[in-house]
XYZ file of C-alpha atoms in Angstrom:
566
model
C 93.413 1.880 54.509
C 92.995 -0.673 57.315
C 95.073 -3.824 57.454
C 93.853 -5.287 60.733
C 92.457 -8.350 58.948
C 95.800 -9.462 57.520
C 96.467 -11.947 60.308
C 93.193 -13.769 59.689
C 94.352 -15.138 56.328
C 95.861 -18.606 56.691
C 94.682 -20.287 53.483
C 95.215 -17.497 50.959
C 98.066 -15.039 50.486
C 97.569 -11.433 51.574
C 99.932 -9.551 49.236
C 98.624 -5.983 49.352
C 101.428 -3.436 49.845
C 100.096 -0.157 51.236
C 103.113 1.795 50.035
C 102.796 0.495 46.498
C 99.040 1.076 46.483
C 99.525 4.623 47.800
C 101.725 5.390 44.789
C 98.776 4.426 42.566
C 96.154 6.364 44.524
C 93.738 8.205 42.241
C 94.463 5.951 39.277
C 91.728 3.327 39.488
C 92.862 1.521 36.347
C 96.380 1.152 37.753
C 94.883 -0.138 41.005
C 92.778 -2.615 39.011
C 95.923 -3.949 37.345
C 97.745 -4.075 40.690
C 94.880 -5.945 42.356
C 94.575 -8.322 39.409
C 98.274 -9.189 39.478
C 98.105 -9.918 43.217
C 95.097 -12.183 42.788
C 96.701 -13.981 39.864
C 99.896 -14.556 41.834
C 98.130 -16.987 44.198
C 97.027 -20.131 42.355
C 94.681 -20.908 45.250
C 92.615 -17.936 44.093
C 92.513 -18.573 40.382
C 94.271 -20.482 37.640
C 96.277 -19.376 34.630
C 94.110 -17.437 32.182
C 91.065 -17.920 34.410
C 88.828 -15.367 36.017
C 88.167 -11.747 35.258
C 88.576 -8.432 37.084
C 87.144 -5.008 36.366
C 86.709 -1.450 37.572
C 84.474 1.447 36.568
C 85.772 4.988 36.265
C 84.514 8.377 35.131
C 86.200 9.601 31.958
C 85.709 12.400 29.450
C 83.901 11.296 26.293
C 86.178 12.197 23.378
C 83.220 13.142 21.173
C 80.967 15.047 23.550
C 83.427 16.239 26.174
C 80.984 15.086 28.851
C 81.843 12.920 31.837
C 80.799 9.312 31.293
C 81.150 5.982 33.099
C 83.674 3.571 31.585
C 84.288 -0.064 32.551
C 87.810 -1.472 32.304
C 87.923 -5.267 32.257
C 90.413 -7.992 31.424
C 90.172 -8.605 27.697
C 89.537 -11.881 25.932
C 92.219 -14.516 26.405
C 94.223 -12.621 29.027
C 95.669 -13.678 32.373
C 95.112 -11.542 35.475
C 98.459 -12.559 36.967
C 100.345 -10.899 34.109
C 97.728 -8.300 33.133
C 98.872 -4.892 31.861
C 96.824 -1.968 30.571
C 97.201 -3.214 26.991
C 95.331 -6.349 28.050
C 92.242 -4.425 29.170
C 89.022 -3.865 27.281
C 87.299 -0.537 27.971
C 83.604 0.051 27.278
C 80.951 2.713 27.741
C 78.795 1.372 30.555
C 75.606 3.033 29.345
C 76.006 1.585 25.829
C 76.696 -1.880 27.200
C 73.618 -1.778 29.421
C 71.477 -0.419 26.598
C 72.050 -3.677 24.715
C 69.315 -5.090 26.957
C 66.867 -3.233 24.751
C 67.667 -5.400 21.736
C 68.409 -8.693 23.496
C 65.792 -11.273 22.531
C 66.948 -14.289 24.539
C 69.430 -17.147 24.749
C 69.330 -17.827 21.025
C 70.941 -14.397 20.523
C 73.894 -14.987 22.880
C 76.655 -15.308 20.287
C 75.347 -12.348 18.316
C 75.572 -10.169 21.440
C 79.320 -10.687 21.718
C 79.848 -8.970 18.374
C 77.813 -6.015 19.623
C 80.230 -5.422 22.514
C 82.570 -3.844 19.965
C 80.014 -1.056 19.466
C 80.493 -0.151 23.127
C 84.289 0.322 22.963
C 85.629 3.503 24.541
C 89.396 3.263 23.980
C 90.231 2.419 20.357
C 93.319 0.477 21.522
C 91.062 -1.692 23.668
C 91.564 -5.444 23.835
C 88.659 -7.486 22.473
C 85.935 -7.753 25.172
C 85.439 -11.224 26.637
C 82.233 -13.210 27.037
C 82.230 -12.205 30.730
C 81.843 -8.496 29.940
C 78.092 -8.218 30.719
C 78.548 -10.154 33.977
C 80.589 -7.219 35.252
C 78.762 -4.487 33.355
C 75.308 -5.129 34.807
C 76.551 -5.001 38.401
C 76.824 -1.475 39.867
C 80.020 -1.899 41.874
C 83.182 0.045 41.101
C 85.516 -2.945 41.483
C 84.590 -6.580 40.773
C 86.521 -9.858 40.937
C 85.366 -13.021 39.184
C 87.673 -15.904 40.129
C 87.798 -19.688 40.001
C 89.242 -20.610 43.407
C 89.261 -24.329 44.134
C 87.783 -23.787 47.600
C 84.795 -21.832 46.268
C 84.202 -24.138 43.299
C 84.172 -27.077 45.738
C 81.106 -25.464 47.286
C 79.683 -24.465 43.899
C 80.098 -28.010 42.524
C 78.628 -29.744 45.581
C 75.215 -31.349 45.238
C 73.956 -29.168 48.125
C 75.992 -26.129 47.045
C 73.195 -23.597 47.244
C 72.174 -24.686 50.743
C 75.782 -24.795 51.936
C 76.441 -21.300 50.566
C 73.391 -19.942 52.376
C 74.378 -21.538 55.685
C 78.089 -20.802 55.411
C 77.656 -17.094 54.716
C 74.349 -16.417 56.425
C 72.761 -15.107 53.238
C 75.530 -12.605 52.466
C 76.567 -14.537 49.330
C 73.964 -15.056 46.622
C 73.577 -18.080 44.352
C 72.994 -18.357 40.608
C 72.557 -21.799 39.066
C 74.932 -23.092 36.413
C 74.612 -21.371 33.061
C 77.054 -20.882 30.239
C 78.720 -17.430 30.467
C 77.101 -14.748 28.363
C 74.602 -11.904 28.230
C 71.793 -13.790 29.929
C 74.015 -14.816 32.828
C 74.883 -11.143 33.317
C 71.161 -10.380 33.602
C 70.748 -13.181 36.140
C 73.579 -11.812 38.296
C 71.833 -8.433 38.361
C 68.543 -10.132 39.215
C 70.211 -12.010 42.081
C 71.578 -8.737 43.447
C 68.211 -7.001 43.125
C 66.500 -9.834 44.992
C 69.191 -9.942 47.680
C 70.263 -6.347 48.386
C 73.346 -6.031 50.549
C 75.016 -9.290 49.512
C 78.797 -9.102 49.131
C 79.168 -11.715 46.404
C 77.536 -14.372 44.253
C 78.421 -18.040 43.886
C 77.943 -19.403 40.379
C 76.867 -23.048 40.430
C 79.712 -25.344 39.254
C 81.573 -22.318 37.963
C 83.163 -19.810 40.317
C 82.766 -16.721 42.456
C 81.861 -13.042 42.029
C 82.907 -10.564 44.729
C 83.162 -6.784 44.763
C 83.879 -3.539 46.592
C 83.736 0.230 46.234
C 87.533 0.410 46.082
C 90.222 -1.888 44.721
C 91.295 -2.703 48.269
C 87.755 -3.445 49.492
C 87.202 -5.794 46.567
C 90.538 -7.502 47.220
C 89.825 -8.016 50.925
C 86.269 -9.177 50.261
C 87.541 -11.745 47.756
C 90.155 -13.080 50.166
C 87.685 -13.304 53.053
C 85.110 -15.286 51.083
C 87.688 -17.733 49.717
C 89.338 -18.061 53.128
C 86.011 -19.017 54.694
C 85.335 -21.613 51.978
C 88.802 -23.119 52.439
C 88.417 -23.175 56.204
C 85.082 -24.961 55.891
C 86.594 -27.620 53.647
C 89.452 -28.204 56.078
C 86.962 -28.682 58.890
C 85.254 -31.426 56.890
C 88.081 -33.384 55.225
C 87.828 -36.952 56.446
C 84.948 -36.113 58.814
C 82.173 -38.227 57.308
C 84.439 -40.684 55.453
C 88.104 -41.001 54.433
C 89.279 -38.580 51.740
C 88.329 -40.058 48.335
C 87.059 -43.147 50.177
C 90.531 -44.023 51.414
C 93.613 -45.327 49.648
C 93.571 -48.594 47.701
C 97.285 -48.635 46.875
C 100.590 -47.068 47.887
C 102.697 -45.028 45.468
C 106.054 -46.187 44.255
C 108.936 -44.286 45.823
C 110.053 -41.106 44.039
C 112.905 -42.732 42.137
C 110.782 -45.615 40.833
C 107.964 -43.248 39.852
C 110.415 -41.300 37.706
C 111.784 -44.485 36.152
C 108.335 -45.786 35.220
C 107.144 -42.389 33.981
C 110.225 -41.828 31.829
C 109.858 -45.265 30.247
C 106.139 -44.818 29.592
C 105.961 -41.180 28.458
C 107.285 -41.638 24.888
C 104.829 -44.483 24.269
C 101.888 -42.445 25.556
C 103.032 -39.490 23.472
C 103.013 -41.700 20.408
C 99.401 -42.751 21.007
C 98.294 -39.170 21.761
C 100.000 -37.924 18.588
C 97.936 -40.074 16.224
C 96.227 -36.948 14.854
C 98.584 -34.100 15.808
C 102.107 -34.276 17.194
C 101.921 -33.549 20.915
C 104.274 -32.416 23.663
C 103.975 -33.984 27.105
C 104.193 -33.037 30.752
C 104.480 -35.264 33.827
C 103.808 -34.642 37.502
C 103.735 -36.850 40.552
C 102.340 -34.115 42.784
C 101.050 -35.525 46.070
C 97.527 -34.269 45.301
C 97.546 -36.286 42.089
C 98.759 -39.399 43.877
C 96.173 -39.057 46.639
C 93.480 -39.071 43.955
C 94.869 -41.734 41.633
C 95.591 -44.122 44.516
C 92.105 -43.792 46.004
C 89.092 -46.068 46.116
C 86.936 -43.338 44.543
C 89.120 -42.883 41.440
C 87.019 -45.139 39.217
C 83.841 -43.325 40.270
C 85.026 -39.720 40.126
C 87.448 -39.674 37.180
C 84.810 -40.511 34.511
C 82.587 -37.655 35.725
C 84.938 -35.028 34.355
C 85.251 -31.480 35.679
C 82.713 -28.869 36.729
C 84.267 -25.460 36.076
C 84.252 -24.656 32.328
C 87.797 -23.277 32.566
C 88.981 -26.678 33.815
C 87.013 -28.570 31.205
C 88.234 -26.593 28.202
C 91.818 -27.572 28.975
C 91.420 -31.144 30.230
C 88.736 -32.600 27.937
C 85.660 -34.609 28.819
C 87.483 -36.983 31.209
C 90.932 -38.503 31.768
C 92.207 -41.861 30.602
C 93.007 -44.046 33.625
C 95.672 -46.660 32.942
C 95.345 -50.163 34.337
C 99.086 -50.891 34.337
C 100.454 -52.418 37.523
C 102.956 -50.492 39.629
C 105.745 -52.904 38.740
C 104.719 -53.201 35.079
C 107.643 -54.192 32.836
C 107.879 -51.264 30.414
C 111.106 -52.325 28.720
C 109.403 -54.267 25.907
C 107.973 -51.338 23.947
C 106.104 -53.423 21.375
C 104.400 -55.491 24.077
C 103.542 -52.286 25.939
C 101.999 -50.725 22.829
C 99.924 -53.828 22.279
C 98.687 -53.672 25.864
C 97.825 -49.953 25.738
C 96.239 -49.863 22.277
C 92.758 -51.049 23.377
C 92.579 -48.369 26.096
C 93.291 -45.598 23.595
C 90.909 -47.076 21.044
C 88.135 -47.227 23.639
C 88.802 -43.640 24.693
C 88.601 -42.419 21.096
C 85.344 -44.312 20.600
C 83.932 -42.822 23.809
C 84.879 -39.319 22.674
C 83.391 -39.841 19.214
C 80.145 -41.131 20.760
C 80.009 -38.069 23.036
C 80.468 -35.805 20.027
C 77.844 -37.575 17.919
C 75.286 -37.536 20.722
C 75.715 -33.872 21.609
C 76.528 -32.165 18.288
C 74.295 -29.692 16.462
C 74.001 -29.040 12.756
C 76.206 -25.965 13.184
C 78.817 -27.635 15.418
C 82.466 -27.529 14.316
C 83.979 -30.802 13.131
C 85.070 -33.231 15.819
C 88.479 -32.395 17.214
C 91.323 -34.726 18.163
C 89.688 -37.625 20.062
C 92.805 -38.524 22.063
C 92.953 -37.891 25.827
C 94.657 -34.815 27.259
C 95.002 -36.198 30.794
C 96.321 -39.705 31.504
C 96.462 -41.050 35.059
C 98.799 -43.840 36.148
C 97.805 -44.826 39.726
C 100.784 -44.941 42.054
C 103.010 -43.106 39.556
C 101.436 -39.806 38.516
C 99.741 -37.835 35.755
C 100.694 -37.206 32.116
C 99.175 -34.432 30.023
C 99.617 -33.926 26.283
C 98.928 -30.859 24.141
C 100.195 -28.977 21.100
C 102.943 -27.264 23.115
C 104.605 -27.504 26.505
C 102.820 -24.548 28.088
C 99.399 -25.896 27.133
C 100.304 -29.358 28.445
C 101.618 -27.914 31.714
C 98.570 -25.687 32.177
C 96.276 -28.666 31.502
C 98.071 -30.471 34.312
C 97.579 -27.526 36.655
C 93.896 -27.329 35.773
C 93.336 -31.017 36.410
C 94.947 -30.614 39.824
C 92.430 -27.803 40.372
C 89.692 -30.261 39.386
C 91.062 -32.833 41.848
C 90.985 -30.200 44.588
C 87.371 -29.409 43.726
C 86.339 -33.074 43.779
C 88.081 -33.544 47.121
C 86.347 -30.528 48.643
C 82.884 -31.231 47.239
C 83.031 -34.858 48.380
C 84.057 -33.733 51.876
C 81.033 -31.468 52.353
C 78.423 -33.141 50.151
C 78.688 -34.932 46.808
C 80.639 -33.816 43.757
C 78.642 -32.955 40.641
C 80.226 -32.376 37.215
C 78.905 -30.554 34.181
C 76.261 -32.578 32.330
C 77.683 -33.946 29.082
C 75.546 -31.717 26.885
C 76.544 -28.609 28.835
C 80.179 -29.660 28.583
C 79.799 -30.053 24.834
C 78.225 -26.602 24.507
C 81.367 -25.168 26.117
C 83.904 -27.282 24.217
C 82.303 -26.776 20.806
C 80.978 -23.260 21.363
C 81.206 -21.382 18.073
C 82.854 -18.470 19.894
C 85.540 -20.807 21.216
C 85.978 -22.216 17.727
C 86.411 -18.703 16.327
C 89.046 -18.041 19.003
C 90.895 -21.218 17.991
C 90.781 -20.214 14.334
C 92.356 -16.836 15.195
C 95.331 -18.452 16.889
C 98.682 -18.271 15.057
C 99.490 -21.160 12.752
C 101.955 -23.698 14.144
C 105.606 -23.020 13.322
C 107.601 -25.423 11.181
C 108.970 -27.431 14.117
C 106.027 -27.170 16.519
C 105.561 -30.407 18.425
C 109.187 -31.497 17.951
C 111.690 -32.198 20.735
C 115.362 -31.628 19.958
C 118.479 -32.559 21.907
C 121.574 -30.682 20.752
C 124.657 -32.076 22.446
C 126.893 -29.389 23.914
C 124.171 -26.754 23.583
C 125.103 -24.484 26.480
C 127.471 -22.378 24.437
C 128.842 -21.474 21.043
C 127.525 -23.230 17.958
C 125.397 -25.705 19.930
C 123.595 -22.932 21.759
C 122.893 -21.109 18.501
C 121.521 -24.307 16.945
C 119.244 -24.967 19.929
C 117.963 -21.380 19.843
C 117.159 -21.689 16.136
C 115.180 -24.874 16.769
C 113.194 -23.200 19.575
C 112.566 -20.108 17.432
C 111.021 -22.437 14.834
C 108.625 -23.958 17.395
C 110.550 -26.913 18.857
C 111.327 -27.500 22.518
C 114.937 -28.226 23.416
C 116.970 -30.303 25.831
C 119.957 -28.039 26.456
C 123.000 -29.669 28.003
C 126.686 -29.392 28.764
C 129.377 -31.135 30.759
C 130.112 -27.880 32.631
C 127.501 -27.097 35.356
C 128.362 -23.400 35.421
C 128.012 -22.959 31.674
C 124.778 -24.952 31.730
C 123.298 -22.684 34.413
C 124.135 -19.598 32.363
C 122.466 -21.164 29.321
C 119.335 -21.976 31.358
C 119.024 -18.329 32.399
C 119.578 -17.174 28.815
C 116.944 -19.535 27.359
C 114.423 -18.703 30.082
C 114.820 -14.968 29.494
C 114.526 -15.291 25.723
C 111.949 -18.072 25.328
C 110.315 -18.711 28.739
C 110.456 -21.719 31.035
C 108.369 -24.011 28.825
C 110.694 -23.904 25.806
C 113.425 -26.095 27.247
C 114.646 -28.502 29.859
C 118.262 -29.095 30.794
C 120.607 -31.910 31.719
C 124.235 -32.265 32.699
C 125.678 -34.303 29.837
C 129.106 -35.665 28.991
C 128.658 -37.595 25.747
C 131.447 -39.989 26.753
C 129.407 -41.084 29.779
C 126.674 -43.535 28.781
C 124.864 -43.127 32.121
C 124.610 -39.342 31.675
C 123.200 -39.802 28.188
C 120.608 -42.141 29.642
C 119.697 -39.599 32.322
C 119.377 -36.827 29.720
C 116.962 -38.974 27.731
C 114.923 -39.630 30.868
C 114.848 -35.897 31.586
C 113.533 -35.306 28.057
C 110.895 -38.010 28.482
C 109.642 -36.552 31.773
C 109.681 -32.969 30.474
C 108.321 -33.457 26.959
C 107.558 -37.131 26.313
C 110.748 -38.099 24.504
C 113.195 -36.875 21.854
C 112.555 -36.549 18.116
C 115.771 -34.967 16.826
C 119.373 -35.327 17.987
C 122.005 -32.892 16.753
C 125.535 -34.158 17.370
C 127.302 -30.917 18.110
C 129.524 -31.716 21.106
C 133.100 -31.981 19.993
C 136.683 -30.884 20.461
C 139.767 -30.383 18.386
C 143.370 -31.199 19.302
C 145.464 -29.158 16.939
C 149.043 -30.416 16.655
C 151.074 -32.486 14.232
C 150.107 -36.135 13.903
C 153.433 -37.378 15.218
C 152.824 -35.431 18.439
C 149.419 -36.999 19.077
C 149.360 -39.465 21.929
C 147.156 -42.497 22.470
C 145.334 -40.468 25.141
C 144.626 -37.778 22.537
C 143.260 -40.420 20.176
C 141.059 -41.950 22.875
C 139.437 -38.674 23.895
C 138.834 -37.688 20.259
C 137.320 -41.088 19.527
C 135.212 -41.067 22.707
C 133.730 -37.624 22.014
C 133.450 -37.546 18.224
C 132.615 -41.181 17.492
C 131.499 -43.137 20.510
C 129.637 -40.148 21.933
C 127.527 -39.948 18.785
C 126.959 -43.700 18.895
C 125.768 -43.592 22.522
C 123.567 -40.538 21.902
C 121.627 -42.330 19.166
C 121.633 -45.747 20.764
C 120.268 -44.212 23.993
C 121.839 -46.696 26.472
């Protein structure tokens, strides 16, 4: 297994371990999972939950005893970075391909998905995804379908097809934008038939298909194509014009950005929670600031995203705030009054989009509030039903920013047409997936701060809140104990279930900082549990004034400060 090309990769991560792969030799499914995990570990290659990988093997048919070709592919709703065998769908290839005999056209797309279940090989198989025929109709043993920013920049460029042809000398095919499904699988096969020998296919506005006869060949092919796209973008950034047209304003310094964001986040969360209580996320990533501070912001932001994976998580377009960098955010009522028209206009825009694009069979309009909110010079806020979804929405919009930056550097960025975007957002299959999701827990959407929650009773209380769906601000006045609690919560609930802060309830400034941490992490605090306390057990006549002061400071004044939020 050659590795001479390792040194050529400067814009993607080469993670293949020959020793590890050798241990899996002969087990193509294990190699598929290994390759998938490596690809998913590099966010430059694909985003969380995005993309699909597959392999085809020869297995014994349980009913006939004959050798038959089986395709193993990431199942519906999975993530290649964390994929395990239980997350794979497995299907008889011949049965899947025979569905062409009954396919009558685009109007039958949704019906075809239900028929995939008749092609299942392993009864413990994960539900097949909409991308199943895209892999099944191609003959290659190993296939990667990813959404790398560098490739989508080419795919979303106005001259994407021409650029792809010139950049790869005809070795990468092109298929125009089309919603994923059975017909798109047929078009991929047609592209291959018309262009024998190609090593991949670019999907307009969507992503990239690459392949190989072995897991390693597919992996290397994928890296090489993405590397070349990324290299081409780098060669063109700022070449014909400044990135995003140049900067129109300078960001606040890091400290002031955090101050403004912490003050604003709870107010934004309130507006975004008008229909459903939301949890927030904030980032002032340099890529976000480069975009929000640019001259092209007002032109590009309303266009929305191109890749359907981006769109599903970030909505039709972001809300761009018109607040000044030094806006006084201390007067909450005045701030609400100033922001209200922007949210009202966004909701009206979303409702108009729904009314214009809906069909008789479309699901009811969903929450019309924005998911992504941009504050030029400060950063980006995202709001969703839980912290993970809000964080992932933020990551996806950064992907979209990368795509806009790349497409504008080499040509002109093009987004999904509104009707096409609607067909993705309100796809009946997506609606069915949403309906299958678990019901919210009792405290979903709530943010709790339990004082002294790094140990003992406080820790148990915080864990109970998280188990019931809340997110928690865990805290303590002992850094060592707080670190242990962070590790415990992360292991039990994951990184999105909590944030932490060093907190002595007798110190008003630390309480203030804890509240700011909660605002930046989640958008504010809903519930405060006064748990921090101490007991000095000795006869009254032996108590000193110092004893009284510390008891009063912790048990009385500490509670007062916690609720007053100095």
